[in-house]
Structure formats: structure tokens, C-alpha cells
mmCIF file of C-alpha atoms in Angstrom:
data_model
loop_
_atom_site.group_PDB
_atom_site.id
_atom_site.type_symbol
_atom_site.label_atom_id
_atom_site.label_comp_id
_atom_site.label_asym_id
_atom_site.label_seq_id
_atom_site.Cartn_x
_atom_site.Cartn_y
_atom_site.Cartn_z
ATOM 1 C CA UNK R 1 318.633 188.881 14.711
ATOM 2 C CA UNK R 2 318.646 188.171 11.016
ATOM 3 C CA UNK R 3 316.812 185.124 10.292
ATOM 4 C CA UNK R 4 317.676 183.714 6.912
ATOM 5 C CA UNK R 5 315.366 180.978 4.952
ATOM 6 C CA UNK R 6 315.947 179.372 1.991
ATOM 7 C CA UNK R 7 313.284 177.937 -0.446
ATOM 8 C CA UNK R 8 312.685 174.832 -2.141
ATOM 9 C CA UNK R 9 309.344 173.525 -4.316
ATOM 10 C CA UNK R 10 307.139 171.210 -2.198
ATOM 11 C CA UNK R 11 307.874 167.731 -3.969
ATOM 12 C CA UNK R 12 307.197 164.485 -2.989
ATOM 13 C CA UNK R 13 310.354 163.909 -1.698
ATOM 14 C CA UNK R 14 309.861 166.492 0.680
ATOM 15 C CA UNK R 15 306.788 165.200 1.986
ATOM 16 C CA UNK R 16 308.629 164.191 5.553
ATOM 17 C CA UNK R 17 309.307 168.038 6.096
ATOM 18 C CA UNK R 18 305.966 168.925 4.571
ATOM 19 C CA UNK R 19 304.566 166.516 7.677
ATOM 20 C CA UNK R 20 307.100 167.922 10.327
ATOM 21 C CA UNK R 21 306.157 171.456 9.589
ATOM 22 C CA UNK R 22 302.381 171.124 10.270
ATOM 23 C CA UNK R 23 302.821 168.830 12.899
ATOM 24 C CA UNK R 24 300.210 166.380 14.233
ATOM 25 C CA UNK R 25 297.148 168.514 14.123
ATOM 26 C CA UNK R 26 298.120 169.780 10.050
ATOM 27 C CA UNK R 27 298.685 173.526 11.163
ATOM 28 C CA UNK R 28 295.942 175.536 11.278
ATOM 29 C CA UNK R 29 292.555 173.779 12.865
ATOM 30 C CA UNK R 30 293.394 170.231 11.118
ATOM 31 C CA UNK R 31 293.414 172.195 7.481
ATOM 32 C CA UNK R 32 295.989 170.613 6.164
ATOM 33 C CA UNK R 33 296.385 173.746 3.584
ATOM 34 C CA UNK R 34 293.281 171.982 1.005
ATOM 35 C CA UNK R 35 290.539 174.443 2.473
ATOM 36 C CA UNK R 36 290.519 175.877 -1.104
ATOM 37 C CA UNK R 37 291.395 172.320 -2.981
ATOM 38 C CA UNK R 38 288.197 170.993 -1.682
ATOM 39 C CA UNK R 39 284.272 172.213 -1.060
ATOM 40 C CA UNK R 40 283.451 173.089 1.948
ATOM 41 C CA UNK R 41 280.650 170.307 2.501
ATOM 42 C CA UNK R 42 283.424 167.773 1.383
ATOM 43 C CA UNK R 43 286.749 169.361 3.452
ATOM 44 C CA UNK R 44 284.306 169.125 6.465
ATOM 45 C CA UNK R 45 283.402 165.443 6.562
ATOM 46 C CA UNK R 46 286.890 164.879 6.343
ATOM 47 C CA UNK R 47 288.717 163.562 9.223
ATOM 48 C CA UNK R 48 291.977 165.472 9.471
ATOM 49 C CA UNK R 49 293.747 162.277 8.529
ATOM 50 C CA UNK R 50 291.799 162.109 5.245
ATOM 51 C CA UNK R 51 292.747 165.895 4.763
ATOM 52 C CA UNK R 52 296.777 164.737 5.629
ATOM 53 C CA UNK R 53 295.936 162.133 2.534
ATOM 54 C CA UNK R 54 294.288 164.352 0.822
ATOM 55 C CA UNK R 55 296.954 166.816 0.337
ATOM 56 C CA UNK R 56 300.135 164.210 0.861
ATOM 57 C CA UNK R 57 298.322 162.935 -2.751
ATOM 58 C CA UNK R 58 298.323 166.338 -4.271
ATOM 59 C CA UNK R 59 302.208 166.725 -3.076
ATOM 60 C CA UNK R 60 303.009 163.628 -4.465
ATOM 61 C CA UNK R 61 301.441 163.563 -8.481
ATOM 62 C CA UNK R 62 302.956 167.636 -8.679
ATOM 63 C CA UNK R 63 303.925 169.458 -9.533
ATOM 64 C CA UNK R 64 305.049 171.130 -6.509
ATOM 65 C CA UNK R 65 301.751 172.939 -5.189
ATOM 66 C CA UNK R 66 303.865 175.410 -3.022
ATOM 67 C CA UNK R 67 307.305 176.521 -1.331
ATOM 68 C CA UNK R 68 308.926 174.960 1.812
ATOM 69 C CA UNK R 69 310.748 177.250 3.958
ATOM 70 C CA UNK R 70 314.124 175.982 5.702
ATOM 71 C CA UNK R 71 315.850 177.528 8.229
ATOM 72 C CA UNK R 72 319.252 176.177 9.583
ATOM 73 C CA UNK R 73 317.591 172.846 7.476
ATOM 74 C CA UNK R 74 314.552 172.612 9.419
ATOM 75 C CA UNK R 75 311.240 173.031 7.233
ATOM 76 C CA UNK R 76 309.687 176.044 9.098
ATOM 77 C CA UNK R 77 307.601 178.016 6.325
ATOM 78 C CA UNK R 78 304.992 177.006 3.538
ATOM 79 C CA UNK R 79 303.471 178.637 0.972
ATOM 80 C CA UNK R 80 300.918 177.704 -1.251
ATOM 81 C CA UNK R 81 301.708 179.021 -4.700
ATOM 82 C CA UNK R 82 300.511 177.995 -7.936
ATOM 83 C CA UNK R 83 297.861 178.196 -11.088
ATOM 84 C CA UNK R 84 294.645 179.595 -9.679
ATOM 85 C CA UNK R 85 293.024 176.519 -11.251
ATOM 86 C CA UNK R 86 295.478 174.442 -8.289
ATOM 87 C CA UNK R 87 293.131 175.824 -6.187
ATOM 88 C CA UNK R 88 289.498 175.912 -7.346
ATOM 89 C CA UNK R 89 287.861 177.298 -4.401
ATOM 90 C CA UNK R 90 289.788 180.322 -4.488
ATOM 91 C CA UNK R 91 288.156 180.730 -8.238
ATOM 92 C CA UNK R 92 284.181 180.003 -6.568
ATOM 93 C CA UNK R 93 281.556 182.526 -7.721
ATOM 94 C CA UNK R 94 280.649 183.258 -4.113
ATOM 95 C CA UNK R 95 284.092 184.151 -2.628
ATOM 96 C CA UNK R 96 286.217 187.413 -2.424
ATOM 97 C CA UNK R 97 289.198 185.644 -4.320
ATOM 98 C CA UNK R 98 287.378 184.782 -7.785
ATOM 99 C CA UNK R 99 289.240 185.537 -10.746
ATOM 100 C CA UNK R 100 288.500 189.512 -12.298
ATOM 101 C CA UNK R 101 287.313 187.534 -15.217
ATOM 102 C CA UNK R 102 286.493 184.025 -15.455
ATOM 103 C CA UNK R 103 288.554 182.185 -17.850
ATOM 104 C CA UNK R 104 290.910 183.278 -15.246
ATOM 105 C CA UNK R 105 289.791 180.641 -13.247
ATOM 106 C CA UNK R 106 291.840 177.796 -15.917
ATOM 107 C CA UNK R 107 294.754 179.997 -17.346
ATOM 108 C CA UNK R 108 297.765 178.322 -16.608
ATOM 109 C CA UNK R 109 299.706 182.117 -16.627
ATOM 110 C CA UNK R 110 297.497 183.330 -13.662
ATOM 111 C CA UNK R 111 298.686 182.372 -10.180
ATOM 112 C CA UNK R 112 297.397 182.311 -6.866
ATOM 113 C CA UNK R 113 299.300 183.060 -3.921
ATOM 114 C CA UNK R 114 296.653 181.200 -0.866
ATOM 115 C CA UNK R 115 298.246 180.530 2.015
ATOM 116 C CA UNK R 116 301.046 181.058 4.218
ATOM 117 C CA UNK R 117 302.313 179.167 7.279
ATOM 118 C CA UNK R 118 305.011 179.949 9.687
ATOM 119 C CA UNK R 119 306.257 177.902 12.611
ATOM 120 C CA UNK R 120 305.174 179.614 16.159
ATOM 121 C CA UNK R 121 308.721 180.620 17.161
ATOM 122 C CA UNK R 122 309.504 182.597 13.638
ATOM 123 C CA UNK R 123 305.830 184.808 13.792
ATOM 124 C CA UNK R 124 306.055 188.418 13.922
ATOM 125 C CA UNK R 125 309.496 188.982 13.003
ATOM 126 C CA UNK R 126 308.737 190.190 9.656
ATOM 127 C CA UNK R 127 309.633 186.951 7.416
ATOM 128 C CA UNK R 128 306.538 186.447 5.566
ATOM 129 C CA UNK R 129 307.949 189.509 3.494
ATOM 130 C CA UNK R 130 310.922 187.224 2.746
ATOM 131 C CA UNK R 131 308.501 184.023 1.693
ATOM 132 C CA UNK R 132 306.085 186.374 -0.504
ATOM 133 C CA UNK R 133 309.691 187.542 -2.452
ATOM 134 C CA UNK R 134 310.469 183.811 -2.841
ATOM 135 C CA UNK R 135 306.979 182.822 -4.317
ATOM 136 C CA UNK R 136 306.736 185.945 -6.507
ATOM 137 C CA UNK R 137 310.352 184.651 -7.468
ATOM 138 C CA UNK R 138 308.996 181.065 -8.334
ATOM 139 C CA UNK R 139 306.226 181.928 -10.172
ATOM 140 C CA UNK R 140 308.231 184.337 -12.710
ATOM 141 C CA UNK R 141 310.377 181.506 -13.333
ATOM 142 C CA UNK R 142 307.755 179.014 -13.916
ATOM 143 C CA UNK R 143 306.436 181.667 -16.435
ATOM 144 C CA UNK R 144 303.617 182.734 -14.787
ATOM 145 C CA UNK R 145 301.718 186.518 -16.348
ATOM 146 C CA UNK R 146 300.141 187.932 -13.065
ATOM 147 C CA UNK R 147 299.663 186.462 -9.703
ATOM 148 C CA UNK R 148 296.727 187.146 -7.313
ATOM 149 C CA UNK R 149 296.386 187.139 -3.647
ATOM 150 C CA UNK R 150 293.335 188.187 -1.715
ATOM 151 C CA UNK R 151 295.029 189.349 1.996
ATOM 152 C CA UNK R 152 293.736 190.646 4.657
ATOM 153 C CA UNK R 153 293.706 194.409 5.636
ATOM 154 C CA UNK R 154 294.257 194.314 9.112
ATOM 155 C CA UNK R 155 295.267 191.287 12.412
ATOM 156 C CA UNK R 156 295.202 191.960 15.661
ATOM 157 C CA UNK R 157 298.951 191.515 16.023
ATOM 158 C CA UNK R 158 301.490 190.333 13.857
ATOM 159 C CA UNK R 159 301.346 186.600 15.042
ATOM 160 C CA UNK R 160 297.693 185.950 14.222
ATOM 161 C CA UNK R 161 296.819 182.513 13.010
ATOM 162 C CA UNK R 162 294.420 184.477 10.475
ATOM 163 C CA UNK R 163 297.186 185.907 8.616
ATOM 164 C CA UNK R 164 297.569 182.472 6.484
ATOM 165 C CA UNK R 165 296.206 184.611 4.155
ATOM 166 C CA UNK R 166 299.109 186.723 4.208
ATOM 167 C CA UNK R 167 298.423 190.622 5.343
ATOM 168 C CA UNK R 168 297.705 193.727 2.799
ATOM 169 C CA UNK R 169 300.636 195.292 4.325
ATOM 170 C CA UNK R 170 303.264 192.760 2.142
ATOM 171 C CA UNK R 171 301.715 192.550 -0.494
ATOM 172 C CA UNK R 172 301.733 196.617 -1.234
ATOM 173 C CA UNK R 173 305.698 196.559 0.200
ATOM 174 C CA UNK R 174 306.262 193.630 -2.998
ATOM 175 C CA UNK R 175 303.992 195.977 -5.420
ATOM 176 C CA UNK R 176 300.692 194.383 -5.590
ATOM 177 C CA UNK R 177 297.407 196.850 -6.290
ATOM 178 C CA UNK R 178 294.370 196.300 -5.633
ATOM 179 C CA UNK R 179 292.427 195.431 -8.965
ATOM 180 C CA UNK R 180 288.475 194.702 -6.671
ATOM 181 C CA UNK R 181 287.364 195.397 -3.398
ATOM 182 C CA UNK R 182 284.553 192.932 -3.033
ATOM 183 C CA UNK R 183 284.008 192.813 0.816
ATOM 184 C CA UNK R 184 285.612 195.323 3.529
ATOM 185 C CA UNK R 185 289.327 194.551 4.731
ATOM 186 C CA UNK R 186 289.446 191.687 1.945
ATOM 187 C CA UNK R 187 291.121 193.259 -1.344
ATOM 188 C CA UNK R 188 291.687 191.142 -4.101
ATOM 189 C CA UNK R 189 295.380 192.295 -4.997
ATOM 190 C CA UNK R 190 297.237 191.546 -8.090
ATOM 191 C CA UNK R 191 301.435 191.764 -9.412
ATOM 192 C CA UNK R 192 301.893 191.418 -13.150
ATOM 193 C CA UNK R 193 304.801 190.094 -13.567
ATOM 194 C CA UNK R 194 305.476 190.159 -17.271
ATOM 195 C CA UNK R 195 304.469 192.608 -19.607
#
């Protein structure tokens, strides 16, 4: 069965479906998608309602820090797409994800491509293929030179929770390469998208 989504930037007046998406526990384990807005010792003394705050806050001033996902009108996909600098943990020293060179980190051309979330009943019917095209889509119209995405090589089925990182497997089908290989089944993976 074909399955069709359409895509809209995560503004403030979409917070409601923002809310409705990740439910009452925020998706996955109370994250609330600001694992890498925040440091770790700060995200974790966070009550999940603070995290909810947190990132209804970050929705709200914008710009949009991702894509909603709609199907038949109901929000039922995120991704969080933006300026690596959106997301400074994904630019830290220590992790896999850090920018190939560090002024990276604040150029407003590089994107980062962090997270995906997909309601329970859509999972494993090959969408997120669909919601990687529409976030490669908004970032070349927001103007953005390359964008950067550090999957994961392998899940133990095509439903796994872990895969909010988005699988290796998508990325290659939408033409990213890998540009490091810092830690095993982690590749940092890159699309220019301008020349």
C-alpha cells in the first residue's frame, strides 16, 4: 500500500501536531528530540516536561528546526533538519558527528540532518527514504552547501527505535558518501548539494 506524506517546516503554529506526534512520553525515552541541543549533564537533570519546554521554546523563536510529516493530515513523521550550529552537540569534539573541519561547526551553509521519528504504525515500510528526500529538498531551498548525517550501519530490524538516527542504507540510496569513519558502524556521511 502506497503511503503518501506530505511535508511542512516545524513552526510554532504547528506546535499542537509537534505535541501529538511525540505523544505524552516526547517519543523516544522522554527526549523530546534536544539530546543534541543540550549537554548531556544538563538534558539529564531535566524532567521530560522541562525537555517538552525546552524544545516547544526552540519551535517557537525559529526558524523551523525540522520537518513535520502528515499523512491523511495527521502529523506522523519528524525530522530534525537544520544548520549544524542548530544543534551543537552534534558539532562536540568527542562525538562521531563533529564537523570534518571546525568552522564547520558555525557555517550557516552546512546542515545537519539528526534525527528522525516515525509513528509506530508507519515503521518498516520504507518511508524514512521519502522524509530524507523531503529534508534534502528543504535544505537546497533554504540554500544550504552540503548537509551531514552520521547514520547508523546496521538495526536489528527495520522498526528499531535506534534508527532516529536514520540508517546508512538511505542515505547511500539519496547519494551521500562517506567523508570519516570515526568509530565502527557510525560513518559520518555527507551530500553536497551545490557546487
Amino acid at each position: 500500500m502506497d503511503t503518501a506524506l506530505q511535508f511542512a517546516p516545524a513552526t510554532a503554529d504547528r506546535w499542537p501536531d509537534f505535541e501529538r506526534l511525540f505523544g505524552p512520553q516526547g517519543a523516544f525515552c522522554g527526549c523530546w528530540c534536544i539530546a543534541l541541543r543540550l549537554p548531556h549533564a544538563v538534558r539529564t537533570r531535566m524532567s521530560a516536561g522541562e525537555r517538552k519546554d525546552a524544545m516547544r521554546r526552540r519551535i517557537e523563536a525559529g526558524p523551523p528546526p525540522g520537518l513535520l510529516g502528515y499523512h491523511e493530515g495527521e502529523p506522523v513523521a519528524w525530522v530534525q533538519v537544520g544548520p549544524r550550529s542548530d544543534v551543537p552537540q552534534f558539532n562536540s569534539p568527542r562525538t562521531v558527528s563533529r564537523p570534518l573541519q571546525e568552522s564547520e561547526a558555525q557555517d550557516e551553509s552546512v546542515w545537519a540532518l539528526s534525527c528522525f521519528f516515525l509513528s509506530s504504525p508507519l515503521r518498516g515500510k520504507g518511508l524514512s527514504h521519502r522524509m530524507l528526500a523531503a529534508a534534502i529538498a528543504y535544505a537546497r531551498a533554504a540554500g544550504a552547501r552540503s548537509r551531514d548525517a552520521c547514520p547508523i550501519d546496521h538495526a536489528k530490524q527495520s522498526k528499531s527505535v535506534v534508527l532516529c538516527i536514520g540508517s546508512t542504507t538511505i542515505f547511500d540510496a539519496a547519494g551521500f558518501e562517506i567523508v570519516a569513519r570515526r568509530k565502527d558502524g557510525r560513518p559520518l556521511m555527507r551530500l553536497e548539494l551545490r557546487q
